[in-house]
CSV table of C-alpha atoms in Angstrom, one decimal:
chain,number,residue,atom,x,y,z
A,7,MET,CA,-46.9,-14.2,81.0
A,8,LYS,CA,-49.3,-11.2,80.8
A,9,LEU,CA,-47.1,-9.4,78.5
A,10,TYR,CA,-47.4,-12.5,76.1
A,11,LEU,CA,-51.1,-12.7,76.4
A,12,VAL,CA,-51.4,-9.0,75.6
A,13,ILE,CA,-49.1,-9.3,72.7
A,14,ILE,CA,-51.1,-12.4,71.4
A,15,THR,CA,-54.4,-10.6,71.9
A,16,VAL,CA,-53.3,-7.5,70.0
A,17,ALA,CA,-51.8,-9.6,67.0
A,18,CYS,CA,-55.1,-11.7,66.9
A,19,ALA,CA,-57.3,-8.5,66.8
A,20,GLY,CA,-55.0,-7.0,64.3
A,21,ILE,CA,-55.1,-10.1,62.1
A,22,ALA,CA,-59.1,-10.3,62.5
A,23,GLY,CA,-59.3,-6.4,61.6
A,24,PHE,CA,-57.1,-6.8,58.6
A,25,ALA,CA,-59.1,-10.2,57.4
A,26,VAL,CA,-62.5,-8.2,57.8
A,27,TRP,CA,-61.1,-5.4,55.7
A,28,LYS,CA,-59.8,-7.4,53.1
A,29,ALA,CA,-63.2,-9.2,53.1
A,30,PHE,CA,-65.3,-5.9,52.5
A,31,GLU,CA,-62.8,-4.8,49.9
A,32,PHE,CA,-63.1,-8.2,48.0
A,33,ALA,CA,-67.1,-7.9,48.4
A,34,GLU,CA,-67.0,-4.5,46.9
A,35,LYS,CA,-64.9,-5.7,44.0
A,36,GLN,CA,-67.3,-8.4,43.3
A,37,ARG,CA,-70.2,-5.9,43.6
A,38,GLN,CA,-68.8,-4.2,40.3
A,39,LYS,CA,-68.9,-7.5,38.2
A,40,ILE,CA,-71.8,-8.6,36.5
A,41,TYR,CA,-72.3,-12.3,35.7
A,42,VAL,CA,-74.3,-13.4,32.7
A,43,LEU,CA,-75.5,-16.5,31.6
A,44,ASP,CA,-75.2,-17.4,28.0
A,45,ASN,CA,-78.4,-19.6,27.3
A,46,GLY,CA,-78.0,-20.9,30.5
A,47,ALA,CA,-75.0,-22.7,29.4
A,48,SER,CA,-71.7,-20.9,30.5
A,49,LEU,CA,-71.1,-18.2,32.9
A,50,ILE,CA,-69.5,-15.1,31.3
A,51,MET,CA,-68.4,-12.2,33.4
A,52,ALA,CA,-68.9,-8.7,32.1
A,53,LEU,CA,-67.5,-5.9,34.1
A,54,SER,CA,-69.9,-2.9,34.9
A,55,GLN,CA,-68.9,0.6,34.3
A,56,ASP,CA,-70.0,3.9,35.3
A,57,VAL,CA,-72.9,4.9,33.4
A,58,TYR,CA,-71.2,8.5,32.6
A,59,GLN,CA,-68.0,6.7,31.5
A,60,ASN,CA,-69.2,6.5,27.9
A,61,ARG,CA,-71.7,9.4,27.7
A,62,GLU,CA,-69.9,11.1,24.9
A,63,ALA,CA,-69.7,7.9,22.7
A,64,GLU,CA,-73.6,7.5,23.7
A,65,ALA,CA,-74.4,11.0,22.6
A,66,LYS,CA,-72.7,10.4,19.3
A,67,SER,CA,-74.6,7.4,18.7
A,68,HIS,CA,-77.9,8.9,19.8
A,69,VAL,CA,-77.5,11.8,17.3
A,70,LYS,CA,-76.6,9.6,14.5
A,71,MET,CA,-79.6,7.0,15.2
A,72,PHE,CA,-82.0,10.0,15.1
A,73,HIS,CA,-80.6,11.3,11.9
A,74,ASP,CA,-80.4,7.8,10.3
A,75,ALA,CA,-84.2,7.3,11.2
A,76,PHE,CA,-85.2,10.7,10.1
A,77,PHE,CA,-83.3,11.0,6.8
A,78,THR,CA,-83.5,7.5,5.5
A,79,ILE,CA,-86.9,7.4,3.6
A,80,SER,CA,-88.2,4.6,1.0
A,81,PRO,CA,-91.0,5.0,-1.1
A,82,ASP,CA,-93.1,3.2,1.2
A,83,LYS,CA,-95.7,4.6,3.6
A,84,SER,CA,-95.4,2.1,6.3
A,85,ALA,CA,-91.6,2.1,6.2
A,86,ILE,CA,-91.6,5.9,6.5
A,87,ASP,CA,-94.2,5.9,9.5
A,88,TYR,CA,-91.9,3.4,11.1
A,89,ASN,CA,-88.7,5.5,10.8
A,90,ILE,CA,-90.4,8.7,11.6
A,91,ALA,CA,-91.8,7.0,14.9
A,92,ARG,CA,-88.2,5.8,15.6
A,93,ALA,CA,-86.8,9.3,15.2
A,94,LEU,CA,-89.8,11.2,17.3
A,95,ALA,CA,-88.9,8.6,20.2
A,96,LEU,CA,-85.5,10.2,20.2
A,97,ALA,CA,-86.3,13.9,19.9
A,98,GLY,CA,-88.6,16.4,21.0
A,99,ARG,CA,-91.1,18.7,19.6
A,100,GLU,CA,-88.9,20.5,17.0
A,101,ALA,CA,-88.3,17.3,15.2
A,102,ALA,CA,-92.3,16.6,15.3
A,103,ASP,CA,-92.7,20.2,13.8
A,104,GLN,CA,-90.3,19.4,11.1
A,105,TYR,CA,-92.1,16.3,10.3
A,106,THR,CA,-95.3,18.1,10.0
A,107,ILE,CA,-93.9,20.8,7.9
A,108,MET,CA,-92.5,18.1,5.3
A,109,LYS,CA,-95.7,16.2,5.5
A,110,GLU,CA,-98.1,19.3,4.9
A,111,ASP,CA,-96.0,20.4,2.1
A,112,GLY,CA,-96.2,16.9,0.3
A,113,PHE,CA,-92.9,15.7,0.5
A,114,PHE,CA,-93.6,12.1,1.8
A,115,ASP,CA,-96.4,11.8,-1.0
A,116,ARG,CA,-93.7,13.0,-3.6
A,117,ILE,CA,-91.3,10.4,-2.4
A,118,ILE,CA,-93.7,7.6,-2.6
A,119,ALA,CA,-95.1,8.8,-6.1
A,120,ALA,CA,-91.8,9.2,-7.5
A,121,GLY,CA,-90.3,6.1,-6.2
A,122,ILE,CA,-87.4,8.0,-4.4
A,123,HIS,CA,-84.8,6.4,-1.9
A,124,CYS,CA,-83.6,9.0,0.8
A,125,GLU,CA,-80.3,8.0,2.4
A,126,ILE,CA,-77.9,9.7,4.7
A,127,ARG,CA,-74.2,9.2,5.3
A,128,VAL,CA,-72.8,10.8,8.5
A,129,ASP,CA,-69.5,12.5,8.2
A,130,SER,CA,-68.7,13.7,11.7
A,131,VAL,CA,-70.6,14.6,15.1
A,132,LYS,CA,-69.4,17.0,17.4
A,133,ILE,CA,-70.8,16.7,21.0
A,134,ASP,CA,-69.7,19.4,23.9
A,135,VAL,CA,-69.8,17.5,27.2
A,136,ALA,CA,-68.4,20.3,29.1
A,137,GLN,CA,-71.6,22.0,29.8
A,138,TYR,CA,-75.2,20.5,30.1
A,139,PRO,CA,-77.4,20.4,28.1
A,140,TYR,CA,-74.8,19.0,25.8
A,141,ALA,CA,-74.6,21.0,22.5
A,142,ALA,CA,-74.4,18.7,19.5
A,143,ARG,CA,-73.7,19.3,15.7
A,144,LEU,CA,-73.9,16.8,12.8
A,145,TRP,CA,-72.4,17.0,9.3
A,146,GLY,CA,-73.3,14.6,6.5
A,147,LYS,CA,-74.6,14.1,3.2
A,148,THR,CA,-78.1,13.0,1.9
A,149,SER,CA,-78.8,11.4,-1.4
A,150,LEU,CA,-82.3,11.4,-3.2
A,151,VAL,CA,-82.1,8.4,-5.5
A,152,ARG,CA,-84.4,8.6,-8.4
A,153,THR,CA,-84.7,6.2,-11.5
A,154,SER,CA,-83.3,9.0,-13.7
A,155,ASN,CA,-80.9,10.8,-11.3
A,156,VAL,CA,-79.1,11.0,-7.8
A,157,THR,CA,-79.3,14.4,-6.1
A,158,TYR,CA,-76.4,14.8,-3.3
A,159,ARG,CA,-77.1,17.4,-0.6
A,160,ASN,CA,-75.1,18.7,2.2
A,161,LEU,CA,-76.6,18.2,5.7
A,162,GLU,CA,-75.7,20.2,8.7
A,163,THR,CA,-77.7,20.2,11.9
A,164,GLU,CA,-77.5,21.4,15.3
A,165,CYS,CA,-79.4,20.2,18.6
A,166,ARG,CA,-78.9,20.0,22.5
A,167,LEU,CA,-78.9,16.6,24.2
A,168,VAL,CA,-80.8,16.5,27.7
A,169,ASN,CA,-80.9,13.1,29.9
A,170,CYS,CA,-84.2,11.2,30.0
A,171,ALA,CA,-85.1,7.6,31.2
A,172,ARG,CA,-83.9,4.8,29.0
A,173,SER,CA,-85.8,2.6,27.3
A,174,ASP,CA,-86.2,0.1,24.4
A,175,ASP,CA,-87.0,2.9,22.0
A,176,ASN,CA,-84.4,5.5,23.5
A,177,PRO,CA,-81.5,3.3,24.5
A,178,HIS,CA,-79.1,5.9,25.4
A,179,GLY,CA,-81.2,7.9,27.4
A,180,PHE,CA,-81.0,11.1,25.7
A,181,MET,CA,-83.7,13.5,24.3
A,182,ILE,CA,-83.0,15.9,21.5
A,183,GLU,CA,-84.1,19.5,21.9
A,184,LYS,CA,-83.7,22.6,19.7
A,185,TRP,CA,-83.1,20.6,16.8
A,186,ARG,CA,-82.5,22.8,13.6
A,187,ILE,CA,-81.3,22.1,10.2
A,188,LEU,CA,-78.5,24.5,9.2
A,189,ASP,CA,-77.7,23.5,5.5
A,190,ASN,CA,-79.5,21.0,3.3
A,191,SER,CA,-78.2,22.5,0.0
A,192,ASP,CA,-77.7,20.7,-3.1
A,193,ILE,CA,-74.2,19.7,-4.0
A,194,ALA,CA,-74.7,17.8,-7.1
A,195,VAL,CA,-77.0,16.0,-9.5
A,196,LEU,CA,-75.7,13.1,-11.5
A,197,GLU,CA,-77.4,11.4,-14.4
A,198,ARG,CA,-78.2,7.5,-13.8
């Protein structure tokens, strides 16, 4: 009878311990999920991910977003101010210095006066995530569209990316440092 009682007690303790272990495991799996209400109507499950899992893709997007904001210029002062403000929220002092130089040289005034549209097409971005701060390099083309012609230019830049707080203006949580333009030479001028 004692042996039977010991066996049942050990079995019950084993089953209880196994149940508690599985309950904690289940709770941990549930903590890795996010449930989102779609306008209060349906429950959608979104899996949460490690913040560093897609860091390289976020870095590439950050570099592209900065260059798009900095080099997409329309002949409208408020649009220029808006894009530059967006760009400077993603970058540090070197970008602000470059903007100041361009402004003092009258670049933006000439853009507005001549009705020039500047656009950028990013060819590729290379990020080295093996070493922090992350080194980045961008290759692309810019075009200056005038009423009489279109000027195409090479664009090659390099910078470093450092982590910072995420915000609405900086959703990727990076700040561009030591940004510099390596090549901005003319490729061709085509008549319109």
